[in-house]
JSON list of C-alpha atoms in Angstrom, two decimals:
[
{"chain": "R", "resi": 5, "resn": "MET", "atom": "CA", "xyz": [17.40, 158.10, -23.04]},
{"chain": "R", "resi": 6, "resn": "PRO", "atom": "CA", "xyz": [21.49, 156.96, -24.09]},
{"chain": "R", "resi": 7, "resn": "LYS", "atom": "CA", "xyz": [22.51, 156.25, -27.29]},
{"chain": "R", "resi": 8, "resn": "ILE", "atom": "CA", "xyz": [25.88, 153.70, -27.58]},
{"chain": "R", "resi": 9, "resn": "ILE", "atom": "CA", "xyz": [27.98, 153.75, -30.54]},
{"chain": "R", "resi": 10, "resn": "LEU", "atom": "CA", "xyz": [31.89, 152.50, -31.03]},
{"chain": "R", "resi": 11, "resn": "GLN", "atom": "CA", "xyz": [33.59, 153.12, -34.59]},
{"chain": "R", "resi": 12, "resn": "ASP", "atom": "CA", "xyz": [36.62, 151.22, -35.21]},
{"chain": "R", "resi": 13, "resn": "TYR", "atom": "CA", "xyz": [36.86, 151.00, -31.68]},
{"chain": "R", "resi": 14, "resn": "THR", "atom": "CA", "xyz": [40.37, 148.68, -30.59]},
{"chain": "R", "resi": 15, "resn": "LYS", "atom": "CA", "xyz": [41.92, 147.54, -27.25]},
{"chain": "R", "resi": 16, "resn": "THR", "atom": "CA", "xyz": [45.32, 146.22, -26.96]},
{"chain": "R", "resi": 17, "resn": "LEU", "atom": "CA", "xyz": [46.32, 145.53, -23.60]},
{"chain": "R", "resi": 18, "resn": "ARG", "atom": "CA", "xyz": [50.13, 144.00, -23.17]},
{"chain": "R", "resi": 19, "resn": "GLY", "atom": "CA", "xyz": [50.55, 142.93, -26.86]},
{"chain": "R", "resi": 20, "resn": "LYS", "atom": "CA", "xyz": [47.64, 141.46, -27.05]},
{"chain": "R", "resi": 21, "resn": "THR", "atom": "CA", "xyz": [44.59, 142.50, -29.32]},
{"chain": "R", "resi": 22, "resn": "VAL", "atom": "CA", "xyz": [40.99, 142.41, -26.35]},
{"chain": "R", "resi": 23, "resn": "LEU", "atom": "CA", "xyz": [38.48, 144.20, -28.97]},
{"chain": "R", "resi": 24, "resn": "ASP", "atom": "CA", "xyz": [39.18, 144.32, -32.56]},
{"chain": "R", "resi": 25, "resn": "HIS", "atom": "CA", "xyz": [37.64, 147.17, -34.94]},
{"chain": "R", "resi": 26, "resn": "ILE", "atom": "CA", "xyz": [34.46, 147.02, -33.03]},
{"chain": "R", "resi": 27, "resn": "ASP", "atom": "CA", "xyz": [31.17, 148.73, -35.50]},
{"chain": "R", "resi": 28, "resn": "LEU", "atom": "CA", "xyz": [28.64, 148.64, -33.19]},
{"chain": "R", "resi": 29, "resn": "THR", "atom": "CA", "xyz": [24.88, 151.18, -32.12]},
{"chain": "R", "resi": 30, "resn": "LEU", "atom": "CA", "xyz": [23.30, 150.03, -29.78]},
{"chain": "R", "resi": 31, "resn": "GLU", "atom": "CA", "xyz": [19.94, 152.32, -29.77]},
{"chain": "R", "resi": 32, "resn": "SER", "atom": "CA", "xyz": [18.10, 153.89, -26.68]},
{"chain": "R", "resi": 33, "resn": "GLY", "atom": "CA", "xyz": [15.76, 151.64, -24.77]},
{"chain": "R", "resi": 34, "resn": "GLY", "atom": "CA", "xyz": [16.25, 148.19, -25.99]},
{"chain": "R", "resi": 35, "resn": "ILE", "atom": "CA", "xyz": [17.40, 145.17, -23.47]},
{"chain": "R", "resi": 36, "resn": "TYR", "atom": "CA", "xyz": [20.32, 143.94, -25.52]},
{"chain": "R", "resi": 37, "resn": "GLY", "atom": "CA", "xyz": [22.10, 140.21, -24.40]},
{"chain": "R", "resi": 38, "resn": "LEU", "atom": "CA", "xyz": [26.59, 139.58, -25.58]},
{"chain": "R", "resi": 39, "resn": "ALA", "atom": "CA", "xyz": [26.58, 135.87, -25.37]},
{"chain": "R", "resi": 40, "resn": "GLY", "atom": "CA", "xyz": [29.81, 133.91, -25.97]},
{"chain": "R", "resi": 41, "resn": "GLN", "atom": "CA", "xyz": [32.44, 132.20, -24.16]},
{"chain": "R", "resi": 42, "resn": "ASN", "atom": "CA", "xyz": [34.96, 133.31, -21.17]},
{"chain": "R", "resi": 43, "resn": "GLY", "atom": "CA", "xyz": [37.81, 135.50, -22.28]},
{"chain": "R", "resi": 44, "resn": "CYS", "atom": "CA", "xyz": [36.08, 136.09, -25.75]},
{"chain": "R", "resi": 45, "resn": "GLY", "atom": "CA", "xyz": [35.62, 140.25, -24.94]},
{"chain": "R", "resi": 46, "resn": "LYS", "atom": "CA", "xyz": [33.14, 140.15, -23.45]},
{"chain": "R", "resi": 47, "resn": "THR", "atom": "CA", "xyz": [33.41, 142.26, -19.95]},
{"chain": "R", "resi": 48, "resn": "MET", "atom": "CA", "xyz": [35.91, 144.36, -22.29]},
{"chain": "R", "resi": 49, "resn": "LEU", "atom": "CA", "xyz": [32.44, 145.13, -24.26]},
{"chain": "R", "resi": 50, "resn": "LEU", "atom": "CA", "xyz": [31.22, 146.59, -21.32]},
{"chain": "R", "resi": 51, "resn": "ARG", "atom": "CA", "xyz": [34.37, 148.75, -20.21]},
{"chain": "R", "resi": 52, "resn": "ALA", "atom": "CA", "xyz": [34.32, 149.97, -23.59]},
{"chain": "R", "resi": 53, "resn": "ILE", "atom": "CA", "xyz": [30.79, 151.31, -23.35]},
{"chain": "R", "resi": 54, "resn": "ALA", "atom": "CA", "xyz": [31.40, 152.43, -19.65]},
{"chain": "R", "resi": 55, "resn": "GLY", "atom": "CA", "xyz": [34.53, 154.29, -19.86]},
{"chain": "R", "resi": 56, "resn": "LEU", "atom": "CA", "xyz": [35.90, 151.67, -18.15]},
{"chain": "R", "resi": 57, "resn": "MET", "atom": "CA", "xyz": [39.60, 152.41, -20.39]},
{"chain": "R", "resi": 58, "resn": "THR", "atom": "CA", "xyz": [41.24, 154.22, -23.32]},
{"chain": "R", "resi": 59, "resn": "PRO", "atom": "CA", "xyz": [41.38, 152.92, -26.73]},
{"chain": "R", "resi": 60, "resn": "THR", "atom": "CA", "xyz": [43.30, 152.26, -28.77]},
{"chain": "R", "resi": 61, "resn": "THR", "atom": "CA", "xyz": [41.65, 153.32, -31.91]},
{"chain": "R", "resi": 62, "resn": "GLY", "atom": "CA", "xyz": [38.22, 154.68, -32.73]},
{"chain": "R", "resi": 63, "resn": "THR", "atom": "CA", "xyz": [36.28, 155.47, -29.96]},
{"chain": "R", "resi": 64, "resn": "ALA", "atom": "CA", "xyz": [32.36, 155.29, -27.25]},
{"chain": "R", "resi": 65, "resn": "THR", "atom": "CA", "xyz": [30.18, 157.89, -28.09]},
{"chain": "R", "resi": 66, "resn": "VAL", "atom": "CA", "xyz": [27.51, 157.06, -25.22]},
{"chain": "R", "resi": 67, "resn": "GLY", "atom": "CA", "xyz": [23.83, 159.77, -24.80]},
{"chain": "R", "resi": 68, "resn": "GLY", "atom": "CA", "xyz": [26.20, 162.33, -27.18]},
{"chain": "R", "resi": 69, "resn": "THR", "atom": "CA", "xyz": [29.18, 162.35, -24.68]},
{"chain": "R", "resi": 70, "resn": "ARG", "atom": "CA", "xyz": [32.75, 159.96, -26.09]},
{"chain": "R", "resi": 71, "resn": "VAL", "atom": "CA", "xyz": [33.65, 158.43, -23.30]},
{"chain": "R", "resi": 72, "resn": "GLY", "atom": "CA", "xyz": [36.50, 156.94, -22.42]},
{"chain": "R", "resi": 73, "resn": "ASN", "atom": "CA", "xyz": [40.16, 159.09, -21.10]},
{"chain": "R", "resi": 74, "resn": "GLY", "atom": "CA", "xyz": [38.86, 159.60, -17.69]},
{"chain": "R", "resi": 75, "resn": "VAL", "atom": "CA", "xyz": [35.17, 160.72, -19.32]},
{"chain": "R", "resi": 76, "resn": "TYR", "atom": "CA", "xyz": [33.00, 157.77, -17.97]},
{"chain": "R", "resi": 77, "resn": "ALA", "atom": "CA", "xyz": [29.46, 157.03, -19.89]},
{"chain": "R", "resi": 78, "resn": "PRO", "atom": "CA", "xyz": [26.54, 159.41, -17.89]},
{"chain": "R", "resi": 79, "resn": "HIS", "atom": "CA", "xyz": [24.11, 157.79, -15.65]},
{"chain": "R", "resi": 80, "resn": "VAL", "atom": "CA", "xyz": [25.31, 154.30, -15.84]},
{"chain": "R", "resi": 81, "resn": "GLY", "atom": "CA", "xyz": [24.19, 151.68, -13.43]},
{"chain": "R", "resi": 82, "resn": "LEU", "atom": "CA", "xyz": [26.89, 149.04, -13.50]},
{"chain": "R", "resi": 83, "resn": "VAL", "atom": "CA", "xyz": [28.09, 145.75, -12.37]},
{"chain": "R", "resi": 84, "resn": "ILE", "atom": "CA", "xyz": [31.08, 144.77, -14.51]},
{"chain": "R", "resi": 85, "resn": "GLU", "atom": "CA", "xyz": [33.80, 142.08, -12.83]},
{"chain": "R", "resi": 86, "resn": "ASN", "atom": "CA", "xyz": [33.89, 143.09, -8.48]},
{"chain": "R", "resi": 87, "resn": "VAL", "atom": "CA", "xyz": [31.76, 145.60, -7.63]},
{"chain": "R", "resi": 88, "resn": "PHE", "atom": "CA", "xyz": [33.80, 147.49, -5.36]},
{"chain": "R", "resi": 89, "resn": "LEU", "atom": "CA", "xyz": [32.40, 147.35, -1.52]},
{"chain": "R", "resi": 90, "resn": "TYR", "atom": "CA", "xyz": [33.46, 147.78, 1.31]},
{"chain": "R", "resi": 91, "resn": "GLU", "atom": "CA", "xyz": [33.97, 143.97, 3.28]},
{"chain": "R", "resi": 92, "resn": "TYR", "atom": "CA", "xyz": [33.37, 145.83, 7.37]},
{"chain": "R", "resi": 93, "resn": "LEU", "atom": "CA", "xyz": [29.62, 147.93, 6.21]},
{"chain": "R", "resi": 94, "resn": "SER", "atom": "CA", "xyz": [26.95, 146.27, 6.32]},
{"chain": "R", "resi": 95, "resn": "GLY", "atom": "CA", "xyz": [24.44, 145.58, 2.56]},
{"chain": "R", "resi": 96, "resn": "ARG", "atom": "CA", "xyz": [22.97, 148.29, 4.05]},
{"chain": "R", "resi": 97, "resn": "GLN", "atom": "CA", "xyz": [24.90, 150.05, 4.95]},
{"chain": "R", "resi": 98, "resn": "ASN", "atom": "CA", "xyz": [27.70, 150.24, 1.71]},
{"chain": "R", "resi": 99, "resn": "LEU", "atom": "CA", "xyz": [23.49, 150.88, -0.39]},
{"chain": "R", "resi": 100, "resn": "GLN", "atom": "CA", "xyz": [23.13, 153.90, 1.57]},
{"chain": "R", "resi": 101, "resn": "MET", "atom": "CA", "xyz": [26.19, 155.68, 0.75]},
{"chain": "R", "resi": 102, "resn": "LEU", "atom": "CA", "xyz": [25.48, 154.35, -3.02]},
{"chain": "R", "resi": 103, "resn": "ASN", "atom": "CA", "xyz": [22.49, 156.28, -2.54]},
{"chain": "R", "resi": 104, "resn": "ASP", "atom": "CA", "xyz": [23.96, 159.70, -0.50]},
{"chain": "R", "resi": 105, "resn": "LEU", "atom": "CA", "xyz": [25.85, 160.44, -3.73]},
{"chain": "R", "resi": 106, "resn": "SER", "atom": "CA", "xyz": [23.60, 159.86, -6.32]},
{"chain": "R", "resi": 107, "resn": "ASP", "atom": "CA", "xyz": [22.25, 162.56, -7.84]},
{"chain": "R", "resi": 108, "resn": "HIS", "atom": "CA", "xyz": [18.76, 159.90, -7.96]},
{"chain": "R", "resi": 109, "resn": "LYS", "atom": "CA", "xyz": [18.33, 159.63, -4.07]},
{"chain": "R", "resi": 110, "resn": "ILE", "atom": "CA", "xyz": [15.36, 157.60, -3.29]},
{"chain": "R", "resi": 111, "resn": "GLY", "atom": "CA", "xyz": [14.36, 157.02, 0.78]},
{"chain": "R", "resi": 112, "resn": "ASP", "atom": "CA", "xyz": [14.69, 154.43, 3.22]},
{"chain": "R", "resi": 113, "resn": "GLY", "atom": "CA", "xyz": [12.06, 152.46, 2.49]},
{"chain": "R", "resi": 114, "resn": "GLU", "atom": "CA", "xyz": [12.32, 152.41, -0.80]},
{"chain": "R", "resi": 115, "resn": "LEU", "atom": "CA", "xyz": [15.81, 150.99, -0.50]},
{"chain": "R", "resi": 116, "resn": "ASP", "atom": "CA", "xyz": [14.45, 148.64, 2.50]},
{"chain": "R", "resi": 117, "resn": "GLY", "atom": "CA", "xyz": [12.54, 147.18, -0.62]},
{"chain": "R", "resi": 118, "resn": "TRP", "atom": "CA", "xyz": [15.12, 146.50, -2.92]},
{"chain": "R", "resi": 119, "resn": "LEU", "atom": "CA", "xyz": [16.95, 144.72, -0.25]},
{"chain": "R", "resi": 120, "resn": "THR", "atom": "CA", "xyz": [13.72, 143.26, 0.66]},
{"chain": "R", "resi": 121, "resn": "ARG", "atom": "CA", "xyz": [13.02, 141.90, -3.05]},
{"chain": "R", "resi": 122, "resn": "PHE", "atom": "CA", "xyz": [16.14, 140.39, -3.36]},
{"chain": "R", "resi": 123, "resn": "GLY", "atom": "CA", "xyz": [15.09, 138.20, -0.55]},
{"chain": "R", "resi": 124, "resn": "LEU", "atom": "CA", "xyz": [17.94, 140.57, 2.03]},
{"chain": "R", "resi": 125, "resn": "ASP", "atom": "CA", "xyz": [17.18, 141.61, 6.09]},
{"chain": "R", "resi": 126, "resn": "PRO", "atom": "CA", "xyz": [16.98, 145.65, 5.64]},
{"chain": "R", "resi": 127, "resn": "ALA", "atom": "CA", "xyz": [17.76, 145.18, 8.94]},
{"chain": "R", "resi": 128, "resn": "ASP", "atom": "CA", "xyz": [21.04, 142.81, 8.95]},
{"chain": "R", "resi": 129, "resn": "ARG", "atom": "CA", "xyz": [23.84, 143.94, 10.53]},
{"chain": "R", "resi": 130, "resn": "ARG", "atom": "CA", "xyz": [26.27, 142.03, 9.60]},
{"chain": "R", "resi": 131, "resn": "PRO", "atom": "CA", "xyz": [29.55, 143.08, 7.96]},
{"chain": "R", "resi": 132, "resn": "MET", "atom": "CA", "xyz": [29.89, 141.66, 3.95]},
{"chain": "R", "resi": 133, "resn": "LYS", "atom": "CA", "xyz": [32.98, 140.40, 4.67]},
{"chain": "R", "resi": 134, "resn": "LYS", "atom": "CA", "xyz": [30.49, 137.36, 6.24]},
{"chain": "R", "resi": 135, "resn": "TYR", "atom": "CA", "xyz": [27.84, 137.13, 3.35]},
{"chain": "R", "resi": 136, "resn": "SER", "atom": "CA", "xyz": [27.72, 134.48, 0.85]},
{"chain": "R", "resi": 137, "resn": "LEU", "atom": "CA", "xyz": [29.23, 134.72, -2.53]},
{"chain": "R", "resi": 138, "resn": "GLY", "atom": "CA", "xyz": [25.14, 135.02, -3.90]},
{"chain": "R", "resi": 139, "resn": "MET", "atom": "CA", "xyz": [24.07, 137.29, -1.14]},
{"chain": "R", "resi": 140, "resn": "CYS", "atom": "CA", "xyz": [27.25, 140.12, -2.05]},
{"chain": "R", "resi": 141, "resn": "GLN", "atom": "CA", "xyz": [26.14, 139.25, -5.94]},
{"chain": "R", "resi": 142, "resn": "LYS", "atom": "CA", "xyz": [22.51, 140.42, -4.76]},
{"chain": "R", "resi": 143, "resn": "VAL", "atom": "CA", "xyz": [24.51, 143.97, -2.59]},
{"chain": "R", "resi": 144, "resn": "SER", "atom": "CA", "xyz": [26.36, 144.30, -5.77]},
{"chain": "R", "resi": 145, "resn": "LEU", "atom": "CA", "xyz": [22.98, 143.87, -8.74]},
{"chain": "R", "resi": 146, "resn": "ILE", "atom": "CA", "xyz": [20.64, 146.38, -6.60]},
{"chain": "R", "resi": 147, "resn": "GLN", "atom": "CA", "xyz": [23.55, 149.03, -6.25]},
{"chain": "R", "resi": 148, "resn": "ALA", "atom": "CA", "xyz": [23.47, 149.25, -10.06]},
{"chain": "R", "resi": 149, "resn": "LEU", "atom": "CA", "xyz": [19.44, 149.48, -10.46]},
{"chain": "R", "resi": 150, "resn": "MET", "atom": "CA", "xyz": [18.49, 151.64, -7.48]},
{"chain": "R", "resi": 151, "resn": "ASN", "atom": "CA", "xyz": [19.68, 155.46, -8.37]},
{"chain": "R", "resi": 152, "resn": "GLN", "atom": "CA", "xyz": [17.21, 155.34, -12.10]},
{"chain": "R", "resi": 153, "resn": "PRO", "atom": "CA", "xyz": [19.79, 155.16, -14.34]},
{"chain": "R", "resi": 154, "resn": "GLU", "atom": "CA", "xyz": [19.50, 155.46, -17.79]},
{"chain": "R", "resi": 155, "resn": "LEU", "atom": "CA", "xyz": [21.59, 152.81, -18.40]},
{"chain": "R", "resi": 156, "resn": "VAL", "atom": "CA", "xyz": [22.13, 149.71, -17.15]},
{"chain": "R", "resi": 157, "resn": "LEU", "atom": "CA", "xyz": [26.02, 146.91, -18.27]},
{"chain": "R", "resi": 158, "resn": "LEU", "atom": "CA", "xyz": [25.58, 143.49, -16.61]},
{"chain": "R", "resi": 159, "resn": "ASP", "atom": "CA", "xyz": [28.18, 141.04, -16.82]},
{"chain": "R", "resi": 160, "resn": "GLU", "atom": "CA", "xyz": [27.02, 137.65, -15.92]},
{"chain": "R", "resi": 161, "resn": "PRO", "atom": "CA", "xyz": [24.37, 138.83, -13.65]},
{"chain": "R", "resi": 162, "resn": "THR", "atom": "CA", "xyz": [23.20, 136.04, -12.73]},
{"chain": "R", "resi": 163, "resn": "ASN", "atom": "CA", "xyz": [26.59, 134.89, -10.44]},
{"chain": "R", "resi": 164, "resn": "ALA", "atom": "CA", "xyz": [26.12, 133.42, -7.39]},
{"chain": "R", "resi": 165, "resn": "LEU", "atom": "CA", "xyz": [21.70, 133.70, -7.63]},
{"chain": "R", "resi": 166, "resn": "ASP", "atom": "CA", "xyz": [19.40, 131.20, -6.45]},
{"chain": "R", "resi": 167, "resn": "ASP", "atom": "CA", "xyz": [16.47, 130.94, -8.49]},
{"chain": "R", "resi": 168, "resn": "ASP", "atom": "CA", "xyz": [14.01, 132.88, -6.96]},
{"chain": "R", "resi": 169, "resn": "SER", "atom": "CA", "xyz": [16.21, 136.36, -7.17]},
{"chain": "R", "resi": 170, "resn": "VAL", "atom": "CA", "xyz": [17.20, 135.64, -10.56]},
{"chain": "R", "resi": 171, "resn": "GLN", "atom": "CA", "xyz": [13.33, 136.10, -11.58]},
{"chain": "R", "resi": 172, "resn": "VAL", "atom": "CA", "xyz": [13.66, 139.16, -9.69]},
{"chain": "R", "resi": 173, "resn": "LEU", "atom": "CA", "xyz": [16.11, 140.26, -11.72]},
{"chain": "R", "resi": 174, "resn": "GLU", "atom": "CA", "xyz": [14.74, 140.01, -14.69]},
{"chain": "R", "resi": 175, "resn": "GLU", "atom": "CA", "xyz": [11.12, 140.65, -13.72]},
{"chain": "R", "resi": 176, "resn": "GLU", "atom": "CA", "xyz": [12.97, 143.97, -12.09]},
{"chain": "R", "resi": 177, "resn": "ILE", "atom": "CA", "xyz": [14.78, 144.88, -15.22]},
{"chain": "R", "resi": 178, "resn": "LEU", "atom": "CA", "xyz": [11.48, 144.14, -17.41]},
{"chain": "R", "resi": 179, "resn": "ARG", "atom": "CA", "xyz": [10.15, 146.13, -15.38]},
{"chain": "R", "resi": 180, "resn": "MET", "atom": "CA", "xyz": [12.30, 149.59, -15.35]},
{"chain": "R", "resi": 181, "resn": "ASN", "atom": "CA", "xyz": [12.72, 148.78, -19.37]},
{"chain": "R", "resi": 182, "resn": "ARG", "atom": "CA", "xyz": [8.98, 149.03, -19.69]},
{"chain": "R", "resi": 183, "resn": "LYS", "atom": "CA", "xyz": [8.49, 152.11, -17.64]},
{"chain": "R", "resi": 184, "resn": "ALA", "atom": "CA", "xyz": [11.39, 154.64, -17.52]},
{"chain": "R", "resi": 185, "resn": "GLY", "atom": "CA", "xyz": [13.00, 153.02, -20.90]},
{"chain": "R", "resi": 186, "resn": "THR", "atom": "CA", "xyz": [15.92, 151.98, -19.22]},
{"chain": "R", "resi": 187, "resn": "THR", "atom": "CA", "xyz": [18.71, 150.70, -21.50]},
{"chain": "R", "resi": 188, "resn": "PHE", "atom": "CA", "xyz": [20.65, 147.44, -20.68]},
{"chain": "R", "resi": 189, "resn": "VAL", "atom": "CA", "xyz": [23.19, 145.15, -22.30]},
{"chain": "R", "resi": 190, "resn": "ILE", "atom": "CA", "xyz": [23.84, 142.26, -19.94]},
{"chain": "R", "resi": 191, "resn": "ALA", "atom": "CA", "xyz": [26.64, 139.69, -21.15]},
{"chain": "R", "resi": 192, "resn": "SER", "atom": "CA", "xyz": [26.49, 136.48, -19.90]},
{"chain": "R", "resi": 193, "resn": "HIS", "atom": "CA", "xyz": [28.39, 133.12, -20.87]},
{"chain": "R", "resi": 194, "resn": "ASP", "atom": "CA", "xyz": [25.26, 131.62, -20.91]},
{"chain": "R", "resi": 195, "resn": "ARG", "atom": "CA", "xyz": [23.04, 132.53, -24.72]},
{"chain": "R", "resi": 196, "resn": "ALA", "atom": "CA", "xyz": [19.69, 130.61, -23.49]},
{"chain": "R", "resi": 197, "resn": "SER", "atom": "CA", "xyz": [19.79, 133.16, -20.56]},
{"chain": "R", "resi": 198, "resn": "LEU", "atom": "CA", "xyz": [19.62, 135.53, -22.73]},
{"chain": "R", "resi": 199, "resn": "GLU", "atom": "CA", "xyz": [17.04, 134.69, -25.31]},
{"chain": "R", "resi": 200, "resn": "HIS", "atom": "CA", "xyz": [13.42, 135.22, -23.27]},
{"chain": "R", "resi": 201, "resn": "LEU", "atom": "CA", "xyz": [14.93, 138.87, -22.07]},
{"chain": "R", "resi": 202, "resn": "CYS", "atom": "CA", "xyz": [16.66, 139.81, -24.86]},
{"chain": "R", "resi": 203, "resn": "THR", "atom": "CA", "xyz": [15.36, 142.29, -27.47]},
{"chain": "R", "resi": 204, "resn": "LYS", "atom": "CA", "xyz": [18.84, 141.97, -29.09]},
{"chain": "R", "resi": 205, "resn": "ILE", "atom": "CA", "xyz": [21.55, 139.23, -28.76]},
{"chain": "R", "resi": 206, "resn": "LEU", "atom": "CA", "xyz": [25.33, 139.99, -29.94]},
{"chain": "R", "resi": 207, "resn": "ARG", "atom": "CA", "xyz": [27.27, 137.18, -30.70]},
{"chain": "R", "resi": 208, "resn": "MET", "atom": "CA", "xyz": [31.18, 138.14, -29.55]},
{"chain": "R", "resi": 209, "resn": "GLU", "atom": "CA", "xyz": [34.31, 135.55, -30.55]},
{"chain": "R", "resi": 210, "resn": "ALA", "atom": "CA", "xyz": [37.67, 136.55, -29.22]},
{"chain": "R", "resi": 211, "resn": "GLY", "atom": "CA", "xyz": [37.35, 140.33, -29.91]},
{"chain": "R", "resi": 212, "resn": "HIS", "atom": "CA", "xyz": [34.95, 140.24, -32.61]},
{"chain": "R", "resi": 213, "resn": "LEU", "atom": "CA", "xyz": [31.43, 141.34, -33.53]},
{"chain": "R", "resi": 214, "resn": "ALA", "atom": "CA", "xyz": [30.48, 137.81, -34.80]}
]
């Protein structure tokens, strides 16, 4: 399971420091909340952990792998900003395509089960360009969870979800954490939504961990 270590991690974009000398260690198997107002750096911290950007200074290591500079965190599920999905394919077709690329493929029945749990019809052939925002968010969450990731990074995961789907998401997070020891880092501007779910909550302010 991945241990996450950031050492003196700083990222500057267009002259603005978006992450400022971050020192952070997250042990494997936890459910970590990342709270703070919009624009405080939560998304950037998730991107740093995933290896989606290169630090200006400092390092990020996940499970012993130094990430960044084109090296990505291994065995990770992501919902960060806009997940790229083909709008001309159905949700199931998108998920099937991603499943086919995974080292931990699931069967058709299990894939349909994920869709059903989140209130989506596996037989729905409509392209995703006709989906509501909430439906698109559900597909994004399923792609992050379905292939047994060791680490899951979620940015505002309850955005556009109905109450039933929020409950399903929380149940799946707890199930995966307890059954497989999956590590979660969940960013939200709503601290209350994190408090009953997370084992530890971190707070960000203006690119700093407060």
